[in-house]
Each structure stands twice: as structure tokens, then as C-alpha cells.
PDB file of C-alpha atoms in Angstrom:
ATOM      1  CA  UNK A   1      25.877  16.693   3.952  1.00 73.00           C
ATOM      2  CA  UNK A   2      26.202  16.548   0.167  1.00 78.00           C
ATOM      3  CA  UNK A   3      25.246  19.051  -2.476  1.00 81.00           C
ATOM      4  CA  UNK A   4      22.047  19.221  -4.472  1.00 89.00           C
ATOM      5  CA  UNK A   5      20.813  16.155  -6.293  1.00 92.00           C
ATOM      6  CA  UNK A   6      23.161  13.707  -4.510  1.00 92.00           C
ATOM      7  CA  UNK A   7      21.657  14.666  -1.141  1.00 92.00           C
ATOM      8  CA  UNK A   8      18.171  14.504  -2.672  1.00 93.00           C
ATOM      9  CA  UNK A   9      18.888  10.925  -3.817  1.00 93.00           C
ATOM     10  CA  UNK A  10      20.171   9.934  -0.355  1.00 94.00           C
ATOM     11  CA  UNK A  11      17.098  11.507   1.257  1.00 94.00           C
ATOM     12  CA  UNK A  12      14.713   9.685  -1.090  1.00 94.00           C
ATOM     13  CA  UNK A  13      16.454   6.335  -0.567  1.00 94.00           C
ATOM     14  CA  UNK A  14      16.358   6.922   3.196  1.00 94.00           C
ATOM     15  CA  UNK A  15      12.569   7.157   3.042  1.00 94.00           C
ATOM     16  CA  UNK A  16      12.358   3.495   1.965  1.00 93.00           C
ATOM     17  CA  UNK A  17      11.480   1.038   4.757  1.00 90.00           C
ATOM     18  CA  UNK A  18      14.503  -0.661   6.298  1.00 91.00           C
ATOM     19  CA  UNK A  19      16.975   1.769   4.734  1.00 94.00           C
ATOM     20  CA  UNK A  20      18.820   3.892   7.267  1.00 93.00           C
ATOM     21  CA  UNK A  21      21.011   6.934   6.534  1.00 92.00           C
ATOM     22  CA  UNK A  22      24.216   4.902   6.042  1.00 94.00           C
ATOM     23  CA  UNK A  23      22.535   2.362   3.767  1.00 96.00           C
ATOM     24  CA  UNK A  24      20.943   5.181   1.754  1.00 94.00           C
ATOM     25  CA  UNK A  25      24.351   6.786   1.318  1.00 95.00           C
ATOM     26  CA  UNK A  26      25.935   3.467   0.231  1.00 95.00           C
ATOM     27  CA  UNK A  27      23.175   2.802  -2.311  1.00 96.00           C
ATOM     28  CA  UNK A  28      23.389   6.365  -3.654  1.00 94.00           C
ATOM     29  CA  UNK A  29      27.138   6.105  -4.258  1.00 94.00           C
ATOM     30  CA  UNK A  30      26.714   2.648  -5.766  1.00 95.00           C
ATOM     31  CA  UNK A  31      24.228   4.139  -8.245  1.00 95.00           C
ATOM     32  CA  UNK A  32      26.603   7.027  -9.016  1.00 93.00           C
ATOM     33  CA  UNK A  33      29.381   4.573  -9.880  1.00 94.00           C
ATOM     34  CA  UNK A  34      27.158   2.041 -11.680  1.00 94.00           C
ATOM     35  CA  UNK A  35      27.004   1.586 -15.420  1.00 95.00           C
ATOM     36  CA  UNK A  36      24.412   4.029 -16.902  1.00 93.00           C
ATOM     37  CA  UNK A  37      22.594   1.084 -18.558  1.00 95.00           C
ATOM     38  CA  UNK A  38      22.122  -0.616 -15.175  1.00 95.00           C
ATOM     39  CA  UNK A  39      20.701   2.576 -13.678  1.00 94.00           C
ATOM     40  CA  UNK A  40      18.418   3.050 -16.693  1.00 95.00           C
ATOM     41  CA  UNK A  41      17.167  -0.542 -16.321  1.00 95.00           C
ATOM     42  CA  UNK A  42      16.358   0.156 -12.657  1.00 94.00           C
ATOM     43  CA  UNK A  43      14.512   3.372 -13.563  1.00 94.00           C
ATOM     44  CA  UNK A  44      12.548   1.553 -16.278  1.00 95.00           C
ATOM     45  CA  UNK A  45      11.615  -1.309 -13.936  1.00 95.00           C
ATOM     46  CA  UNK A  46      10.432   1.114 -11.231  1.00 94.00           C
ATOM     47  CA  UNK A  47       8.344   2.962 -13.802  1.00 94.00           C
ATOM     48  CA  UNK A  48       6.819  -0.283 -15.147  1.00 93.00           C
ATOM     49  CA  UNK A  49       5.961  -1.472 -11.630  1.00 92.00           C
ATOM     50  CA  UNK A  50       4.031   1.727 -10.947  1.00 92.00           C
ATOM     51  CA  UNK A  51       2.287   1.543 -14.344  1.00 91.00           C
ATOM     52  CA  UNK A  52       1.441  -2.180 -14.499  1.00 92.00           C
ATOM     53  CA  UNK A  53       1.155  -3.556 -10.989  1.00 92.00           C
ATOM     54  CA  UNK A  54      -2.099  -3.180  -9.101  1.00 94.00           C
ATOM     55  CA  UNK A  55      -3.899  -5.138  -6.397  1.00 95.00           C
ATOM     56  CA  UNK A  56      -6.146  -8.149  -7.007  1.00 96.00           C
ATOM     57  CA  UNK A  57      -9.800  -7.125  -6.867  1.00 95.00           C
ATOM     58  CA  UNK A  58     -10.662 -10.338  -5.006  1.00 95.00           C
ATOM     59  CA  UNK A  59      -7.920 -10.873  -2.423  1.00 97.00           C
ATOM     60  CA  UNK A  60      -5.791  -7.706  -2.406  1.00 96.00           C
ATOM     61  CA  UNK A  61      -2.559  -9.449  -3.427  1.00 97.00           C
ATOM     62  CA  UNK A  62      -0.284  -7.807  -6.015  1.00 95.00           C
ATOM     63  CA  UNK A  63      -1.396  -8.465  -9.579  1.00 95.00           C
ATOM     64  CA  UNK A  64      -0.769  -7.320 -13.129  1.00 93.00           C
ATOM     65  CA  UNK A  65      -4.422  -7.762 -14.064  1.00 92.00           C
ATOM     66  CA  UNK A  66      -7.816  -7.809 -12.361  1.00 94.00           C
ATOM     67  CA  UNK A  67      -6.915 -11.047 -10.543  1.00 95.00           C
ATOM     68  CA  UNK A  68      -3.650 -12.297  -9.065  1.00 96.00           C
ATOM     69  CA  UNK A  69      -2.291 -15.637 -10.285  1.00 96.00           C
ATOM     70  CA  UNK A  70      -3.658 -17.440  -7.196  1.00 97.00           C
ATOM     71  CA  UNK A  71      -7.232 -16.174  -7.546  1.00 96.00           C
ATOM     72  CA  UNK A  72      -7.094 -16.902 -11.281  1.00 96.00           C
ATOM     73  CA  UNK A  73      -5.981 -20.523 -10.676  1.00 96.00           C
ATOM     74  CA  UNK A  74      -9.049 -22.835 -10.858  1.00 96.00           C
ATOM     75  CA  UNK A  75      -7.116 -25.608  -9.073  1.00 96.00           C
ATOM     76  CA  UNK A  76      -6.981 -23.668  -5.785  1.00 97.00           C
ATOM     77  CA  UNK A  77      -9.323 -24.724  -2.972  1.00 96.00           C
ATOM     78  CA  UNK A  78     -12.085 -22.112  -2.740  1.00 95.00           C
ATOM     79  CA  UNK A  79     -13.345 -23.404   0.634  1.00 96.00           C
ATOM     80  CA  UNK A  80     -10.264 -22.201   2.565  1.00 96.00           C
ATOM     81  CA  UNK A  81      -9.103 -18.592   2.918  1.00 97.00           C
ATOM     82  CA  UNK A  82      -5.858 -17.596   4.623  1.00 96.00           C
ATOM     83  CA  UNK A  83      -5.982 -14.047   6.005  1.00 97.00           C
ATOM     84  CA  UNK A  84      -2.616 -12.254   5.980  1.00 97.00           C
ATOM     85  CA  UNK A  85      -1.424  -8.705   6.591  1.00 97.00           C
ATOM     86  CA  UNK A  86       0.657  -7.992   3.469  1.00 96.00           C
ATOM     87  CA  UNK A  87       1.354  -9.485   0.000  1.00 96.00           C
ATOM     88  CA  UNK A  88       4.841 -10.533   1.199  1.00 95.00           C
ATOM     89  CA  UNK A  89       3.096 -12.895   3.662  1.00 95.00           C
ATOM     90  CA  UNK A  90       1.419 -14.668   0.725  1.00 96.00           C
ATOM     91  CA  UNK A  91       4.861 -15.345  -0.750  1.00 94.00           C
ATOM     92  CA  UNK A  92       6.146 -16.713   2.576  1.00 93.00           C
ATOM     93  CA  UNK A  93       3.208 -19.131   2.913  1.00 94.00           C
ATOM     94  CA  UNK A  94       3.363 -20.174  -0.746  1.00 94.00           C
ATOM     95  CA  UNK A  95       7.016 -21.177  -0.265  1.00 92.00           C
ATOM     96  CA  UNK A  96       5.928 -23.835   2.271  1.00 89.00           C
ATOM     97  CA  UNK A  97       3.717 -25.546  -0.358  1.00 90.00           C
ATOM     98  CA  UNK A  98       1.410 -26.574   2.499  1.00 90.00           C
ATOM     99  CA  UNK A  99      -1.593 -24.378   1.705  1.00 94.00           C
ATOM    100  CA  UNK A 100      -3.647 -24.835  -1.480  1.00 96.00           C
ATOM    101  CA  UNK A 101      -6.496 -22.451  -0.729  1.00 96.00           C
ATOM    102  CA  UNK A 102      -6.973 -18.765  -1.474  1.00 97.00           C
ATOM    103  CA  UNK A 103      -5.790 -15.670   0.390  1.00 98.00           C
ATOM    104  CA  UNK A 104      -7.148 -12.418   1.716  1.00 98.00           C
ATOM    105  CA  UNK A 105      -4.657  -9.572   2.199  1.00 98.00           C
ATOM    106  CA  UNK A 106      -5.827  -7.059   4.807  1.00 98.00           C
ATOM    107  CA  UNK A 107      -3.299  -4.402   3.843  1.00 96.00           C
ATOM    108  CA  UNK A 108      -1.767  -4.104   7.302  1.00 96.00           C
ATOM    109  CA  UNK A 109      -2.602  -4.755  10.946  1.00 96.00           C
ATOM    110  CA  UNK A 110      -4.674  -2.957  13.558  1.00 96.00           C
ATOM    111  CA  UNK A 111      -2.338  -0.515  15.288  1.00 94.00           C
ATOM    112  CA  UNK A 112      -3.949   2.323  17.285  1.00 92.00           C
ATOM    113  CA  UNK A 113      -0.484   3.801  17.955  1.00 91.00           C
ATOM    114  CA  UNK A 114      -0.012   4.245  14.184  1.00 92.00           C
ATOM    115  CA  UNK A 115      -3.592   5.378  13.634  1.00 93.00           C
ATOM    116  CA  UNK A 116      -4.601   2.156  11.840  1.00 95.00           C
ATOM    117  CA  UNK A 117      -8.046   0.878  12.788  1.00 95.00           C
ATOM    118  CA  UNK A 118     -10.304  -1.851  11.367  1.00 95.00           C
ATOM    119  CA  UNK A 119     -11.869   0.615   8.905  1.00 95.00           C
ATOM    120  CA  UNK A 120      -8.440   1.159   7.317  1.00 96.00           C
ATOM    121  CA  UNK A 121      -8.084  -2.546   6.467  1.00 97.00           C
ATOM    122  CA  UNK A 122      -9.883  -4.851   4.027  1.00 97.00           C
ATOM    123  CA  UNK A 123     -12.386  -6.396   6.478  1.00 97.00           C
ATOM    124  CA  UNK A 124     -15.459  -5.322   4.473  1.00 96.00           C
ATOM    125  CA  UNK A 125     -14.093  -7.177   1.431  1.00 97.00           C
ATOM    126  CA  UNK A 126     -13.430 -10.269   3.579  1.00 97.00           C
ATOM    127  CA  UNK A 127     -17.013 -10.296   4.876  1.00 96.00           C
ATOM    128  CA  UNK A 128     -18.304  -9.983   1.302  1.00 95.00           C
ATOM    129  CA  UNK A 129     -16.253 -13.024   0.279  1.00 95.00           C
ATOM    130  CA  UNK A 130     -17.746 -15.069   3.118  1.00 94.00           C
ATOM    131  CA  UNK A 131     -21.355 -14.072   2.503  1.00 90.00           C
ATOM    132  CA  UNK A 132     -22.040 -16.728  -0.170  1.00 86.00           C
ATOM    133  CA  UNK A 133     -21.400 -19.558   2.307  1.00 86.00           C
ATOM    134  CA  UNK A 134     -18.836 -21.391   0.188  1.00 92.00           C
ATOM    135  CA  UNK A 135     -15.944 -20.979   2.649  1.00 95.00           C
ATOM    136  CA  UNK A 136     -15.496 -23.684   5.308  1.00 96.00           C
ATOM    137  CA  UNK A 137     -12.281 -22.471   6.994  1.00 95.00           C
ATOM    138  CA  UNK A 138     -10.531 -19.167   7.569  1.00 96.00           C
ATOM    139  CA  UNK A 139      -6.903 -19.335   8.695  1.00 95.00           C
ATOM    140  CA  UNK A 140      -5.789 -16.130  10.401  1.00 95.00           C
ATOM    141  CA  UNK A 141      -2.053 -15.898   9.671  1.00 94.00           C
ATOM    142  CA  UNK A 142      -1.231 -12.439  10.968  1.00 93.00           C
ATOM    143  CA  UNK A 143       2.180 -11.725  12.491  1.00 91.00           C
ATOM    144  CA  UNK A 144       2.764 -13.072  16.023  1.00 85.00           C
ATOM    145  CA  UNK A 145       3.315  -9.603  17.502  1.00 87.00           C
ATOM    146  CA  UNK A 146       1.077  -7.184  19.399  1.00 89.00           C
ATOM    147  CA  UNK A 147      -0.545  -5.717  16.273  1.00 93.00           C
ATOM    148  CA  UNK A 148      -0.930  -9.112  14.605  1.00 92.00           C
ATOM    149  CA  UNK A 149      -2.539 -10.610  17.716  1.00 90.00           C
ATOM    150  CA  UNK A 150      -4.956  -7.674  17.978  1.00 94.00           C
ATOM    151  CA  UNK A 151      -5.852  -8.128  14.309  1.00 96.00           C
ATOM    152  CA  UNK A 152      -6.320 -11.893  14.750  1.00 94.00           C
ATOM    153  CA  UNK A 153      -8.600 -11.384  17.777  1.00 94.00           C
ATOM    154  CA  UNK A 154     -10.667  -8.775  15.950  1.00 97.00           C
ATOM    155  CA  UNK A 155     -10.965 -11.021  12.869  1.00 97.00           C
ATOM    156  CA  UNK A 156     -12.036 -14.018  14.981  1.00 95.00           C
ATOM    157  CA  UNK A 157     -14.747 -11.917  16.689  1.00 95.00           C
ATOM    158  CA  UNK A 158     -15.908 -10.629  13.309  1.00 95.00           C
ATOM    159  CA  UNK A 159     -16.223 -14.186  11.989  1.00 95.00           C
ATOM    160  CA  UNK A 160     -18.025 -15.614  15.039  1.00 93.00           C
ATOM    161  CA  UNK A 161     -21.553 -15.253  13.526  1.00 92.00           C
ATOM    162  CA  UNK A 162     -20.521 -17.392  10.526  1.00 91.00           C
ATOM    163  CA  UNK A 163     -20.600 -21.190  10.560  1.00 91.00           C
ATOM    164  CA  UNK A 164     -16.911 -21.306   9.616  1.00 93.00           C
ATOM    165  CA  UNK A 165     -13.926 -23.034  11.193  1.00 93.00           C
ATOM    166  CA  UNK A 166     -11.529 -20.266  12.287  1.00 95.00           C
ATOM    167  CA  UNK A 167      -7.924 -21.336  12.924  1.00 93.00           C
ATOM    168  CA  UNK A 168      -4.532 -19.777  13.557  1.00 91.00           C
ATOM    169  CA  UNK A 169      -1.185 -21.372  12.595  1.00 88.00           C
ATOM    170  CA  UNK A 170       0.612 -22.898  15.552  1.00 82.00           C
ATOM    171  CA  UNK A 171       3.521 -20.895  16.867  1.00 78.00           C
ATOM    172  CA  UNK A 172       6.307 -21.941  19.139  1.00 77.00           C
ATOM    173  CA  UNK A 173       9.906 -23.031  19.172  1.00 74.00           C
ATOM    174  CA  UNK A 174      11.988 -22.773  15.997  1.00 75.00           C
ATOM    175  CA  UNK A 175      13.810 -25.864  14.766  1.00 76.00           C
ATOM    176  CA  UNK A 176      17.356 -25.764  16.103  1.00 77.00           C
ATOM    177  CA  UNK A 177      16.444 -23.390  18.930  1.00 72.00           C
ATOM    178  CA  UNK A 178      17.375 -23.830  22.600  1.00 77.00           C
ATOM    179  CA  UNK A 179      14.685 -23.853  25.300  1.00 71.00           C
ATOM    180  CA  UNK A 180      16.728 -21.631  27.609  1.00 78.00           C
ATOM    181  CA  UNK A 181      16.730 -18.798  25.060  1.00 78.00           C
ATOM    182  CA  UNK A 182      12.984 -18.912  24.285  1.00 77.00           C
ATOM    183  CA  UNK A 183      10.841 -16.157  25.744  1.00 78.00           C
ATOM    184  CA  UNK A 184       7.865 -17.045  27.960  1.00 79.00           C
ATOM    185  CA  UNK A 185       5.223 -16.301  25.315  1.00 75.00           C
ATOM    186  CA  UNK A 186       6.917 -18.442  22.660  1.00 77.00           C
ATOM    187  CA  UNK A 187       7.491 -21.311  25.090  1.00 80.00           C
ATOM    188  CA  UNK A 188       3.921 -21.043  26.372  1.00 79.00           C
ATOM    189  CA  UNK A 189       2.546 -21.234  22.837  1.00 77.00           C
ATOM    190  CA  UNK A 190       4.747 -24.206  22.073  1.00 78.00           C
ATOM    191  CA  UNK A 191       3.183 -26.072  24.993  1.00 80.00           C
ATOM    192  CA  UNK A 192      -0.308 -24.908  24.081  1.00 78.00           C
ATOM    193  CA  UNK A 193       0.100 -26.123  20.486  1.00 77.00           C
ATOM    194  CA  UNK A 194       1.807 -29.417  21.325  1.00 76.00           C
ATOM    195  CA  UNK A 195       0.872 -32.467  19.232  1.00 71.00           C
ATOM    196  CA  UNK A 196       0.438 -36.144  20.010  1.00 70.00           C
ATOM    197  CA  UNK A 197       3.398 -38.308  18.958  1.00 64.00           C
ATOM    198  CA  UNK A 198       2.057 -41.768  19.798  1.00 67.00           C
ATOM    199  CA  UNK A 199      -1.183 -41.555  17.823  1.00 55.00           C
TER     200      UNK A 199
END
């Protein structure tokens, strides 16, 4: 559509996840019209991220050193590990302030359609973390979709030989939602995970 480097920029932006052709075009023209200092700051930040950011050698979360801030925090509960798919899931759970344990980032979910099998994920590292016997509970917090469920089932089977409590966060109806608009799976899980109110 456009000539030379402008089209190259649009193409590169379009390769980012969640950015379609129209969004890529909008971002490209925003960058063309932006102050050169703002663009330079963006370029510098992108360069620094690639140079400085790595993955935690213990849990697989993003880190600027050998350990992420959670694994480096001695106040975290070492007897509980929450297994998640991606580093962004760690952030989501941390925002709740309900979990004080450690994490294990698998680096994705089992998806045969995408060519991702168990060997492509960080299961070997998880088993190594559990081998010392210090972990009492593993919470499998993978996404509640087909791939996430397959990953959760595989993880639970993998952990069955260990004397560890294996749990999954309850899923069901969102606050403010209407029953009539809930799908059967969500509604079924809400009933399955119901809690006692008169205890």
C-alpha cells in the first residue's frame, strides 16, 4: 500500500500479537507524526528490554537478574506453587493480593493444533522444584479454555505420584453477570464450585 520503509514499519507492527492491519497503520502514522524524542525514547526502551530482561532461572517469570522479585523475596511462602501459562498471568494473580506463594511459568499451554506439546513447556523444571519435598500445594491456574484445561489435566496427572495437594481456582459466574447469558460450561462450573453460606 505504502512505499518503502513506511510499509515495512506497518508490516512489522502488524506482526505483534493483537495488532491488526488497521491498528498497525494507525500506530505507524502516530509514530511518523510524533516528536522525535518520544520515538527515540521508545527505541531506547525496546533496546533496553531486549538487553536487560531475561527469565527467572527458578520460575520462568520475567526478571532483570537471575531471579525475579517474587523468587528473591524471602517472605513468600515456599510451600505453595501456582502454575501459570505466561508471565502476564503472574501479574493478574498478584493484583488480587490473595496468593503469597511462589509461581511456576510454563511458557504456554499444550496445543497440538499449534504444535505445542509437553516437551515444549517447562514441566521438567517444575518436577525438579518439587523433588525436594518442600512443596505442600500446587495450584494449577491455567486459562479456562481448551488448551488451558488440557494443560491442567496433564499437570495434575504428572503430579499424581507426589504427596502434594493439587488444586485449581474455582471458575464460574462473574460478579454482575446474568444467569441467562452464561454458557453451560461456566454455569456448570459455578454449581460444581459452590460454597456453603450457612457455615
